[in-house]
Structure formats: C-alpha cells, structure tokens
Amino acid sequence: MTTIEYGHLYIDGQWAAPASAERIPVTEAATEEPLGSVPAATERDIDAAVDAARKAFDDPEGWATWSPARRGDVLERFAGALEARGAETARRVSVQNGMPLWLAQNFEAGFPPLLLRYYVGLVAEGQEEVRAGMLGKKSLIRREPIGVVAAIVPWNVPQAISFLKLGPALAAGNAVVLKCRSPVPQRPAAPSPRPAAGCCGR
C-alpha cells in the first residue's frame, strides 16, 4: 500500500519545516482509505517562498543571468530525473486522484519531461523574434526573465499542469513559487532547480 507522509515544504532550494503544525489528510481515491498527510502551507510559508524566489531571481550570478544553454543543461537533467521516477509518479497520482494508471503513466509521468525539453528548445532558438503584426506593423517578441512566477496547480492533472507552468517560466530564467491544491497534495516528483522555491510538501 502507498503511504504518503511528508513533514517539510520545499523552500529556498531545501526541505524546510513548515510554520504551522496543520496537516492535510491524503486519502486513496478509490477506497477513501487514509494514505497519510502532508503539511498545510500558511501565509508565512508562502511569504518565505516568495522571498526566497525573489532573492534567487535578483542574484547577480543566479539563474536569471544564465545563458539559455546553461539553464537548458539543468532542465535536461531535471527531465531525466522525472523520467527515472515516472512509474512512481504515475502510481502516486493514480491513488490520490483516481486517474487510471495508464493515463497517469502517459500524462503525469510522460508529459512533464517532454514539456521541459520543448521549452528549453524554444528558448534556445533565440532571445528575440520579429513577427508580422496587424496593419503592416511588426511585433518584437523578447524572451527574457521577468521575476517571480506564482503557479497554482489543480488536483486533476497535477504533474502535467505543474510543468506547463514550470517549463516556460524556468526556461526563460524566472523563479517560481508552486502551490499544490490542497485536496490532492501531490508534490512534483523531483525537486526542481533552486530558483523554483515552491511550497509543495515532503
């Protein structure tokens, strides 16, 4: 039987004790049997995550200043780590939200590495692009980091949607605070690069 029991939140590149003792129960979707519990992030935890993400973004030698190729190397390793944990990720998602295992294997385990690699490739194509606009005008598309990105993940497709948000944000050089929706607190399957100072539990 799967047990999901975590005591920490991932903040500032490390697992940190939560500010509160409040817990979120985790139940098996099919049987409603208890699987365990995870910490409930409070405003203090969110503030700590946002402060850490801002500090990471403002670091003059940090993630935001790295070349797309250097960020791409890290995100490629991240994608590989996700693939290595794919079977476990699919099983955990399936027991928590009731998604059929075959679907979890395809979407929750298979899709996140593809997304990371897609956005790494997109950013590697160039920082600026000129596109035709309306009325004969031109639009300049500039791919550059803008700061701290807040991302809230729904319960139904937690891994895939996490990486629809993490992929473009991290590839562009942003820092991310990722909050899992509390009824199904599935955390991302592998800790993300340090700039992603999220509040998912462990």
mmCIF file with all atom_site columns, C-alpha atoms in Angstrom:
data_model
loop_
_atom_site.group_PDB
_atom_site.id
_atom_site.type_symbol
_atom_site.label_atom_id
_atom_site.label_alt_id
_atom_site.label_comp_id
_atom_site.label_asym_id
_atom_site.label_entity_id
_atom_site.label_seq_id
_atom_site.pdbx_PDB_ins_code
_atom_site.Cartn_x
_atom_site.Cartn_y
_atom_site.Cartn_z
_atom_site.occupancy
_atom_site.B_iso_or_equiv
_atom_site.pdbx_formal_charge
_atom_site.auth_seq_id
_atom_site.auth_comp_id
_atom_site.auth_asym_id
_atom_site.auth_atom_id
_atom_site.pdbx_PDB_model_num
ATOM 1   C CA . MET A 1 1   ? 0.000   0.000  0.000   1.00 0.00 ? 1   MET A CA 1
ATOM 2   C CA . THR A 1 2   ? 1.196   3.506  -0.814  1.00 0.00 ? 2   THR A CA 1
ATOM 3   C CA . THR A 1 3   ? 1.989   5.735  2.149   1.00 0.00 ? 3   THR A CA 1
ATOM 4   C CA . ILE A 1 4   ? 2.216   9.488  1.641   1.00 0.00 ? 4   ILE A CA 1
ATOM 5   C CA . GLU A 1 5   ? 3.615   11.133 4.746   1.00 0.00 ? 5   GLU A CA 1
ATOM 6   C CA . TYR A 1 6   ? 5.740   14.259 4.432   1.00 0.00 ? 6   TYR A CA 1
ATOM 7   C CA . GLY A 1 7   ? 6.822   16.709 7.088   1.00 0.00 ? 7   GLY A CA 1
ATOM 8   C CA . HIS A 1 8   ? 8.501   19.508 5.140   1.00 0.00 ? 8   HIS A CA 1
ATOM 9   C CA . LEU A 1 9   ? 7.962   22.117 2.430   1.00 0.00 ? 9   LEU A CA 1
ATOM 10  C CA . TYR A 1 10  ? 10.430  22.751 -0.401  1.00 0.00 ? 10  TYR A CA 1
ATOM 11  C CA . ILE A 1 11  ? 11.535  26.377 0.053   1.00 0.00 ? 11  ILE A CA 1
ATOM 12  C CA . ASP A 1 12  ? 14.760  28.130 -0.962  1.00 0.00 ? 12  ASP A CA 1
ATOM 13  C CA . GLY A 1 13  ? 16.273  25.036 -2.541  1.00 0.00 ? 13  GLY A CA 1
ATOM 14  C CA . GLN A 1 14  ? 15.849  22.834 0.510   1.00 0.00 ? 14  GLN A CA 1
ATOM 15  C CA . TRP A 1 15  ? 13.263  20.954 2.555   1.00 0.00 ? 15  TRP A CA 1
ATOM 16  C CA . ALA A 1 16  ? 12.134  23.261 5.380   1.00 0.00 ? 16  ALA A CA 1
ATOM 17  C CA . ALA A 1 17  ? 9.936   22.799 8.431   1.00 0.00 ? 17  ALA A CA 1
ATOM 18  C CA . PRO A 1 18  ? 6.507   24.418 7.932   1.00 0.00 ? 18  PRO A CA 1
ATOM 19  C CA . ALA A 1 19  ? 5.426   27.382 10.054  1.00 0.00 ? 19  ALA A CA 1
ATOM 20  C CA . SER A 1 20  ? 2.355   25.519 11.319  1.00 0.00 ? 20  SER A CA 1
ATOM 21  C CA . ALA A 1 21  ? 1.590   22.044 12.615  1.00 0.00 ? 21  ALA A CA 1
ATOM 22  C CA . GLU A 1 22  ? -1.594  21.952 10.498  1.00 0.00 ? 22  GLU A CA 1
ATOM 23  C CA . ARG A 1 23  ? -1.814  18.896 8.242   1.00 0.00 ? 23  ARG A CA 1
ATOM 24  C CA . ILE A 1 24  ? -3.733  17.980 5.093   1.00 0.00 ? 24  ILE A CA 1
ATOM 25  C CA . PRO A 1 25  ? -5.005  14.392 5.095   1.00 0.00 ? 25  PRO A CA 1
ATOM 26  C CA . VAL A 1 26  ? -4.331  12.307 1.974   1.00 0.00 ? 26  VAL A CA 1
ATOM 27  C CA . THR A 1 27  ? -6.851  9.599  1.081   1.00 0.00 ? 27  THR A CA 1
ATOM 28  C CA . GLU A 1 28  ? -6.974  6.843  -1.514  1.00 0.00 ? 28  GLU A CA 1
ATOM 29  C CA . ALA A 1 29  ? -9.353  7.948  -4.273  1.00 0.00 ? 29  ALA A CA 1
ATOM 30  C CA . ALA A 1 30  ? -10.970 4.557  -4.888  1.00 0.00 ? 30  ALA A CA 1
ATOM 31  C CA . THR A 1 31  ? -11.396 3.346  -1.297  1.00 0.00 ? 31  THR A CA 1
ATOM 32  C CA . GLU A 1 32  ? -11.211 6.583  0.722   1.00 0.00 ? 32  GLU A CA 1
ATOM 33  C CA . GLU A 1 33  ? -8.705  4.840  2.976   1.00 0.00 ? 33  GLU A CA 1
ATOM 34  C CA . PRO A 1 34  ? -6.167  7.190  4.610   1.00 0.00 ? 34  PRO A CA 1
ATOM 35  C CA . LEU A 1 35  ? -2.768  7.256  2.933   1.00 0.00 ? 35  LEU A CA 1
ATOM 36  C CA . GLY A 1 36  ? -1.103  9.781  5.226   1.00 0.00 ? 36  GLY A CA 1
ATOM 37  C CA . SER A 1 37  ? -0.825  13.540 5.480   1.00 0.00 ? 37  SER A CA 1
ATOM 38  C CA . VAL A 1 38  ? 1.259   16.488 4.347   1.00 0.00 ? 38  VAL A CA 1
ATOM 39  C CA . PRO A 1 39  ? 1.918   19.950 5.804   1.00 0.00 ? 39  PRO A CA 1
ATOM 40  C CA . ALA A 1 40  ? -0.512  22.772 5.081   1.00 0.00 ? 40  ALA A CA 1
ATOM 41  C CA . ALA A 1 41  ? 1.440   25.812 3.915   1.00 0.00 ? 41  ALA A CA 1
ATOM 42  C CA . THR A 1 42  ? 0.486   29.021 5.718   1.00 0.00 ? 42  THR A CA 1
ATOM 43  C CA . GLU A 1 43  ? 0.888   32.660 4.719   1.00 0.00 ? 43  GLU A CA 1
ATOM 44  C CA . ARG A 1 44  ? 4.254   32.644 6.497   1.00 0.00 ? 44  ARG A CA 1
ATOM 45  C CA . ASP A 1 45  ? 5.403   29.713 4.375   1.00 0.00 ? 45  ASP A CA 1
ATOM 46  C CA . ILE A 1 46  ? 4.206   31.391 1.184   1.00 0.00 ? 46  ILE A CA 1
ATOM 47  C CA . ASP A 1 47  ? 5.955   34.631 2.178   1.00 0.00 ? 47  ASP A CA 1
ATOM 48  C CA . ALA A 1 48  ? 9.165   32.694 2.846   1.00 0.00 ? 48  ALA A CA 1
ATOM 49  C CA . ALA A 1 49  ? 8.897   31.004 -0.562  1.00 0.00 ? 49  ALA A CA 1
ATOM 50  C CA . VAL A 1 50  ? 8.261   34.294 -2.374  1.00 0.00 ? 50  VAL A CA 1
ATOM 51  C CA . ASP A 1 51  ? 11.153  35.994 -0.527  1.00 0.00 ? 51  ASP A CA 1
ATOM 52  C CA . ALA A 1 52  ? 13.468  33.107 -1.431  1.00 0.00 ? 52  ALA A CA 1
ATOM 53  C CA . ALA A 1 53  ? 12.359  33.178 -5.053  1.00 0.00 ? 53  ALA A CA 1
ATOM 54  C CA . ARG A 1 54  ? 12.884  36.940 -5.244  1.00 0.00 ? 54  ARG A CA 1
ATOM 55  C CA . LYS A 1 55  ? 16.350  36.580 -3.729  1.00 0.00 ? 55  LYS A CA 1
ATOM 56  C CA . ALA A 1 56  ? 17.201  33.825 -6.217  1.00 0.00 ? 56  ALA A CA 1
ATOM 57  C CA . PHE A 1 57  ? 15.957  35.932 -9.123  1.00 0.00 ? 57  PHE A CA 1
ATOM 58  C CA . ASP A 1 58  ? 17.898  39.025 -8.007  1.00 0.00 ? 58  ASP A CA 1
ATOM 59  C CA . ASP A 1 59  ? 21.171  37.104 -7.518  1.00 0.00 ? 59  ASP A CA 1
ATOM 60  C CA . PRO A 1 60  ? 23.637  38.785 -9.936  1.00 0.00 ? 60  PRO A CA 1
ATOM 61  C CA . GLU A 1 61  ? 25.136  35.376 -10.753 1.00 0.00 ? 61  GLU A CA 1
ATOM 62  C CA . GLY A 1 62  ? 21.921  33.398 -10.421 1.00 0.00 ? 62  GLY A CA 1
ATOM 63  C CA . TRP A 1 63  ? 19.506  31.518 -12.664 1.00 0.00 ? 63  TRP A CA 1
ATOM 64  C CA . ALA A 1 64  ? 18.069  34.593 -14.394 1.00 0.00 ? 64  ALA A CA 1
ATOM 65  C CA . THR A 1 65  ? 21.526  35.634 -15.615 1.00 0.00 ? 65  THR A CA 1
ATOM 66  C CA . TRP A 1 66  ? 22.491  32.227 -17.003 1.00 0.00 ? 66  TRP A CA 1
ATOM 67  C CA . SER A 1 67  ? 22.537  31.637 -20.731 1.00 0.00 ? 67  SER A CA 1
ATOM 68  C CA . PRO A 1 68  ? 19.636  29.645 -22.212 1.00 0.00 ? 68  PRO A CA 1
ATOM 69  C CA . ALA A 1 69  ? 22.093  26.820 -22.934 1.00 0.00 ? 69  ALA A CA 1
ATOM 70  C CA . ARG A 1 70  ? 23.249  26.636 -19.312 1.00 0.00 ? 70  ARG A CA 1
ATOM 71  C CA . ARG A 1 71  ? 19.672  26.660 -17.998 1.00 0.00 ? 71  ARG A CA 1
ATOM 72  C CA . GLY A 1 72  ? 18.848  24.065 -20.637 1.00 0.00 ? 72  GLY A CA 1
ATOM 73  C CA . ASP A 1 73  ? 21.524  21.723 -19.305 1.00 0.00 ? 73  ASP A CA 1
ATOM 74  C CA . VAL A 1 74  ? 19.988  21.864 -15.819 1.00 0.00 ? 74  VAL A CA 1
ATOM 75  C CA . LEU A 1 75  ? 16.457  21.390 -17.120 1.00 0.00 ? 75  LEU A CA 1
ATOM 76  C CA . GLU A 1 76  ? 17.588  18.421 -19.215 1.00 0.00 ? 76  GLU A CA 1
ATOM 77  C CA . ARG A 1 77  ? 18.893  16.776 -16.028 1.00 0.00 ? 77  ARG A CA 1
ATOM 78  C CA . PHE A 1 78  ? 15.575  17.634 -14.365 1.00 0.00 ? 78  PHE A CA 1
ATOM 79  C CA . ALA A 1 79  ? 13.712  15.950 -17.237 1.00 0.00 ? 79  ALA A CA 1
ATOM 80  C CA . GLY A 1 80  ? 15.895  12.873 -16.857 1.00 0.00 ? 80  GLY A CA 1
ATOM 81  C CA . ALA A 1 81  ? 15.164  12.721 -13.119 1.00 0.00 ? 81  ALA A CA 1
ATOM 82  C CA . LEU A 1 82  ? 11.443  12.907 -13.849 1.00 0.00 ? 82  LEU A CA 1
ATOM 83  C CA . GLU A 1 83  ? 11.718  10.050 -16.322 1.00 0.00 ? 83  GLU A CA 1
ATOM 84  C CA . ALA A 1 84  ? 13.583  7.926  -13.779 1.00 0.00 ? 84  ALA A CA 1
ATOM 85  C CA . ARG A 1 85  ? 10.721  8.427  -11.301 1.00 0.00 ? 85  ARG A CA 1
ATOM 86  C CA . GLY A 1 86  ? 7.942   8.102  -13.844 1.00 0.00 ? 86  GLY A CA 1
ATOM 87  C CA . ALA A 1 87  ? 6.425   4.831  -12.631 1.00 0.00 ? 87  ALA A CA 1
ATOM 88  C CA . GLU A 1 88  ? 6.305   6.015  -9.022  1.00 0.00 ? 88  GLU A CA 1
ATOM 89  C CA . THR A 1 89  ? 4.840   9.372  -10.052 1.00 0.00 ? 89  THR A CA 1
ATOM 90  C CA . ALA A 1 90  ? 2.068   7.691  -12.061 1.00 0.00 ? 90  ALA A CA 1
ATOM 91  C CA . ARG A 1 91  ? 1.208   5.364  -9.174  1.00 0.00 ? 91  ARG A CA 1
ATOM 92  C CA . ARG A 1 92  ? 1.046   8.180  -6.620  1.00 0.00 ? 92  ARG A CA 1
ATOM 93  C CA . VAL A 1 93  ? -1.139  10.365 -8.818  1.00 0.00 ? 93  VAL A CA 1
ATOM 94  C CA . SER A 1 94  ? -3.453  7.446  -9.546  1.00 0.00 ? 94  SER A CA 1
ATOM 95  C CA . VAL A 1 95  ? -4.052  6.531  -5.901  1.00 0.00 ? 95  VAL A CA 1
ATOM 96  C CA . GLN A 1 96  ? -4.611  10.159 -4.887  1.00 0.00 ? 96  GLN A CA 1
ATOM 97  C CA . ASN A 1 97  ? -6.984  11.415 -7.551  1.00 0.00 ? 97  ASN A CA 1
ATOM 98  C CA . GLY A 1 98  ? -8.347  8.236  -9.138  1.00 0.00 ? 98  GLY A CA 1
ATOM 99  C CA . MET A 1 99  ? -6.785  8.755  -12.563 1.00 0.00 ? 99  MET A CA 1
ATOM 100 C CA . PRO A 1 100 ? -6.490  5.409  -14.404 1.00 0.00 ? 100 PRO A CA 1
ATOM 101 C CA . LEU A 1 101 ? -2.905  4.189  -14.155 1.00 0.00 ? 101 LEU A CA 1
ATOM 102 C CA . TRP A 1 102 ? -2.423  4.008  -17.938 1.00 0.00 ? 102 TRP A CA 1
ATOM 103 C CA . LEU A 1 103 ? -3.480  7.651  -18.213 1.00 0.00 ? 103 LEU A CA 1
ATOM 104 C CA . ALA A 1 104 ? -1.226  8.713  -15.349 1.00 0.00 ? 104 ALA A CA 1
ATOM 105 C CA . GLN A 1 105 ? 1.694   6.906  -16.997 1.00 0.00 ? 105 GLN A CA 1
ATOM 106 C CA . ASN A 1 106 ? 1.143   8.783  -20.248 1.00 0.00 ? 106 ASN A CA 1
ATOM 107 C CA . PHE A 1 107 ? 0.249   12.239 -18.976 1.00 0.00 ? 107 PHE A CA 1
ATOM 108 C CA . GLU A 1 108 ? 1.575   12.575 -15.452 1.00 0.00 ? 108 GLU A CA 1
ATOM 109 C CA . ALA A 1 109 ? 4.807   10.638 -15.974 1.00 0.00 ? 109 ALA A CA 1
ATOM 110 C CA . GLY A 1 110 ? 5.428   11.115 -19.702 1.00 0.00 ? 110 GLY A CA 1
ATOM 111 C CA . PHE A 1 111 ? 4.330   14.691 -20.385 1.00 0.00 ? 111 PHE A CA 1
ATOM 112 C CA . PRO A 1 112 ? 6.476   16.728 -17.904 1.00 0.00 ? 112 PRO A CA 1
ATOM 113 C CA . PRO A 1 113 ? 9.876   15.740 -19.377 1.00 0.00 ? 113 PRO A CA 1
ATOM 114 C CA . LEU A 1 114 ? 8.560   16.486 -22.870 1.00 0.00 ? 114 LEU A CA 1
ATOM 115 C CA . LEU A 1 115 ? 7.387   19.917 -21.742 1.00 0.00 ? 115 LEU A CA 1
ATOM 116 C CA . LEU A 1 116 ? 10.715  20.794 -20.157 1.00 0.00 ? 116 LEU A CA 1
ATOM 117 C CA . ARG A 1 117 ? 12.582  19.809 -23.295 1.00 0.00 ? 117 ARG A CA 1
ATOM 118 C CA . TYR A 1 118 ? 10.142  21.661 -25.537 1.00 0.00 ? 118 TYR A CA 1
ATOM 119 C CA . TYR A 1 119 ? 10.579  24.954 -23.671 1.00 0.00 ? 119 TYR A CA 1
ATOM 120 C CA . VAL A 1 120 ? 14.351  24.543 -23.458 1.00 0.00 ? 120 VAL A CA 1
ATOM 121 C CA . GLY A 1 121 ? 14.377  24.188 -27.251 1.00 0.00 ? 121 GLY A CA 1
ATOM 122 C CA . LEU A 1 122 ? 12.074  27.162 -27.714 1.00 0.00 ? 122 LEU A CA 1
ATOM 123 C CA . VAL A 1 123 ? 14.235  29.475 -25.618 1.00 0.00 ? 123 VAL A CA 1
ATOM 124 C CA . ALA A 1 124 ? 17.393  28.199 -27.312 1.00 0.00 ? 124 ALA A CA 1
ATOM 125 C CA . GLU A 1 125 ? 16.060  29.409 -30.676 1.00 0.00 ? 125 GLU A CA 1
ATOM 126 C CA . GLY A 1 126 ? 16.844  32.988 -29.723 1.00 0.00 ? 126 GLY A CA 1
ATOM 127 C CA . GLN A 1 127 ? 16.041  35.726 -27.255 1.00 0.00 ? 127 GLN A CA 1
ATOM 128 C CA . GLU A 1 128 ? 14.290  37.952 -29.785 1.00 0.00 ? 128 GLU A CA 1
ATOM 129 C CA . GLU A 1 129 ? 11.962  37.315 -32.697 1.00 0.00 ? 129 GLU A CA 1
ATOM 130 C CA . VAL A 1 130 ? 10.227  39.717 -35.082 1.00 0.00 ? 130 VAL A CA 1
ATOM 131 C CA . ARG A 1 131 ? 6.739   38.725 -36.214 1.00 0.00 ? 131 ARG A CA 1
ATOM 132 C CA . ALA A 1 132 ? 4.334   40.298 -38.644 1.00 0.00 ? 132 ALA A CA 1
ATOM 133 C CA . GLY A 1 133 ? 1.662   42.302 -36.855 1.00 0.00 ? 133 GLY A CA 1
ATOM 134 C CA . MET A 1 134 ? -1.634  43.874 -37.840 1.00 0.00 ? 134 MET A CA 1
ATOM 135 C CA . LEU A 1 135 ? -1.915  46.710 -40.357 1.00 0.00 ? 135 LEU A CA 1
ATOM 136 C CA . GLY A 1 136 ? 1.553   46.101 -41.758 1.00 0.00 ? 136 GLY A CA 1
ATOM 137 C CA . LYS A 1 137 ? 3.284   46.660 -38.428 1.00 0.00 ? 137 LYS A CA 1
ATOM 138 C CA . LYS A 1 138 ? 5.810   44.349 -36.816 1.00 0.00 ? 138 LYS A CA 1
ATOM 139 C CA . SER A 1 139 ? 5.898   42.878 -33.320 1.00 0.00 ? 139 SER A CA 1
ATOM 140 C CA . LEU A 1 140 ? 9.085   42.214 -31.386 1.00 0.00 ? 140 LEU A CA 1
ATOM 141 C CA . ILE A 1 141 ? 8.901   39.120 -29.182 1.00 0.00 ? 141 ILE A CA 1
ATOM 142 C CA . ARG A 1 142 ? 11.569  39.165 -26.482 1.00 0.00 ? 142 ARG A CA 1
ATOM 143 C CA . ARG A 1 143 ? 12.175  36.084 -24.329 1.00 0.00 ? 143 ARG A CA 1
ATOM 144 C CA . GLU A 1 144 ? 13.603  37.280 -21.044 1.00 0.00 ? 144 GLU A CA 1
ATOM 145 C CA . PRO A 1 145 ? 13.012  36.593 -17.363 1.00 0.00 ? 145 PRO A CA 1
ATOM 146 C CA . ILE A 1 146 ? 10.595  38.936 -15.619 1.00 0.00 ? 146 ILE A CA 1
ATOM 147 C CA . GLY A 1 147 ? 10.733  37.888 -11.953 1.00 0.00 ? 147 GLY A CA 1
ATOM 148 C CA . VAL A 1 148 ? 8.884   35.572 -9.601  1.00 0.00 ? 148 VAL A CA 1
ATOM 149 C CA . VAL A 1 149 ? 6.084   33.485 -11.095 1.00 0.00 ? 149 VAL A CA 1
ATOM 150 C CA . ALA A 1 150 ? 3.264   32.219 -8.854  1.00 0.00 ? 150 ALA A CA 1
ATOM 151 C CA . ALA A 1 151 ? 1.713   28.959 -10.081 1.00 0.00 ? 151 ALA A CA 1
ATOM 152 C CA . ILE A 1 152 ? -1.256  27.106 -8.559  1.00 0.00 ? 152 ILE A CA 1
ATOM 153 C CA . VAL A 1 153 ? -1.766  23.516 -9.646  1.00 0.00 ? 153 VAL A CA 1
ATOM 154 C CA . PRO A 1 154 ? -5.240  21.888 -9.793  1.00 0.00 ? 154 PRO A CA 1
ATOM 155 C CA . TRP A 1 155 ? -5.992  18.424 -8.459  1.00 0.00 ? 155 TRP A CA 1
ATOM 156 C CA . ASN A 1 156 ? -6.930  16.604 -11.646 1.00 0.00 ? 156 ASN A CA 1
ATOM 157 C CA . VAL A 1 157 ? -3.700  16.636 -13.690 1.00 0.00 ? 157 VAL A CA 1
ATOM 158 C CA . PRO A 1 158 ? -1.141  17.889 -11.142 1.00 0.00 ? 158 PRO A CA 1
ATOM 159 C CA . GLN A 1 159 ? 2.154   16.866 -12.748 1.00 0.00 ? 159 GLN A CA 1
ATOM 160 C CA . ALA A 1 160 ? 1.365   17.808 -16.346 1.00 0.00 ? 160 ALA A CA 1
ATOM 161 C CA . ILE A 1 161 ? -0.105  21.175 -15.391 1.00 0.00 ? 161 ILE A CA 1
ATOM 162 C CA . SER A 1 162 ? 2.779   21.874 -12.993 1.00 0.00 ? 162 SER A CA 1
ATOM 163 C CA . PHE A 1 163 ? 5.171   21.549 -15.901 1.00 0.00 ? 163 PHE A CA 1
ATOM 164 C CA . LEU A 1 164 ? 3.007   23.574 -18.269 1.00 0.00 ? 164 LEU A CA 1
ATOM 165 C CA . LYS A 1 165 ? 3.788   26.367 -15.795 1.00 0.00 ? 165 LYS A CA 1
ATOM 166 C CA . LEU A 1 166 ? 7.299   25.402 -14.671 1.00 0.00 ? 166 LEU A CA 1
ATOM 167 C CA . GLY A 1 167 ? 8.639   24.653 -18.161 1.00 0.00 ? 167 GLY A CA 1
ATOM 168 C CA . PRO A 1 168 ? 8.303   28.073 -19.785 1.00 0.00 ? 168 PRO A CA 1
ATOM 169 C CA . ALA A 1 169 ? 8.947   30.005 -16.570 1.00 0.00 ? 169 ALA A CA 1
ATOM 170 C CA . LEU A 1 170 ? 12.176  28.205 -15.681 1.00 0.00 ? 170 LEU A CA 1
ATOM 171 C CA . ALA A 1 171 ? 13.456  28.000 -19.259 1.00 0.00 ? 171 ALA A CA 1
ATOM 172 C CA . ALA A 1 172 ? 13.064  31.774 -19.575 1.00 0.00 ? 172 ALA A CA 1
ATOM 173 C CA . GLY A 1 173 ? 15.028  32.337 -16.345 1.00 0.00 ? 173 GLY A CA 1
ATOM 174 C CA . ASN A 1 174 ? 12.268  33.115 -13.874 1.00 0.00 ? 174 ASN A CA 1
ATOM 175 C CA . ALA A 1 175 ? 11.964  31.936 -10.278 1.00 0.00 ? 175 ALA A CA 1
ATOM 176 C CA . VAL A 1 176 ? 8.793   30.013 -9.395  1.00 0.00 ? 176 VAL A CA 1
ATOM 177 C CA . VAL A 1 177 ? 6.612   29.514 -6.340  1.00 0.00 ? 177 VAL A CA 1
ATOM 178 C CA . LEU A 1 178 ? 4.480   26.429 -6.965  1.00 0.00 ? 178 LEU A CA 1
ATOM 179 C CA . LYS A 1 179 ? 1.441   25.762 -4.784  1.00 0.00 ? 179 LYS A CA 1
ATOM 180 C CA . CYS A 1 180 ? -0.334  22.435 -4.958  1.00 0.00 ? 180 CYS A CA 1
ATOM 181 C CA . ARG A 1 181 ? -4.090  22.453 -4.489  1.00 0.00 ? 181 ARG A CA 1
ATOM 182 C CA . SER A 1 182 ? -4.812  21.158 -1.005  1.00 0.00 ? 182 SER A CA 1
ATOM 183 C CA . PRO A 1 183 ? -7.381  18.360 -1.608  1.00 0.00 ? 183 PRO A CA 1
ATOM 184 C CA . VAL A 1 184 ? -4.829  16.373 -3.623  1.00 0.00 ? 184 VAL A CA 1
ATOM 185 C CA . PRO A 1 185 ? -1.387  17.498 -2.415  1.00 0.00 ? 185 PRO A CA 1
ATOM 186 C CA . GLN A 1 186 ? 0.727   15.601 -4.934  1.00 0.00 ? 186 GLN A CA 1
ATOM 187 C CA . ARG A 1 187 ? 4.114   17.238 -4.937  1.00 0.00 ? 187 ARG A CA 1
ATOM 188 C CA . PRO A 1 188 ? 6.245   17.354 -8.078  1.00 0.00 ? 188 PRO A CA 1
ATOM 189 C CA . ALA A 1 189 ? 8.148   14.113 -8.461  1.00 0.00 ? 189 ALA A CA 1
ATOM 190 C CA . ALA A 1 190 ? 11.621  15.626 -8.257  1.00 0.00 ? 190 ALA A CA 1
ATOM 191 C CA . PRO A 1 191 ? 12.872  18.805 -6.606  1.00 0.00 ? 191 PRO A CA 1
ATOM 192 C CA . SER A 1 192 ? 13.166  21.484 -9.228  1.00 0.00 ? 192 SER A CA 1
ATOM 193 C CA . PRO A 1 193 ? 16.213  23.704 -9.759  1.00 0.00 ? 193 PRO A CA 1
ATOM 194 C CA . ARG A 1 194 ? 16.916  26.070 -6.875  1.00 0.00 ? 194 ARG A CA 1
ATOM 195 C CA . PRO A 1 195 ? 15.017  29.066 -8.345  1.00 0.00 ? 195 PRO A CA 1
ATOM 196 C CA . ALA A 1 196 ? 11.749  27.135 -8.024  1.00 0.00 ? 196 ALA A CA 1
ATOM 197 C CA . ALA A 1 197 ? 11.069  27.871 -4.363  1.00 0.00 ? 197 ALA A CA 1
ATOM 198 C CA . GLY A 1 198 ? 7.709   26.123 -4.164  1.00 0.00 ? 198 GLY A CA 1
ATOM 199 C CA . CYS A 1 199 ? 5.570   25.090 -1.238  1.00 0.00 ? 199 CYS A CA 1
ATOM 200 C CA . CYS A 1 200 ? 4.671   21.514 -2.055  1.00 0.00 ? 200 CYS A CA 1
ATOM 201 C CA . GLY A 1 201 ? 5.076   19.121 0.839   1.00 0.00 ? 201 GLY A CA 1
ATOM 202 C CA . ARG A 1 202 ? 7.508   16.404 1.711   1.00 0.00 ? 202 ARG A CA 1
#
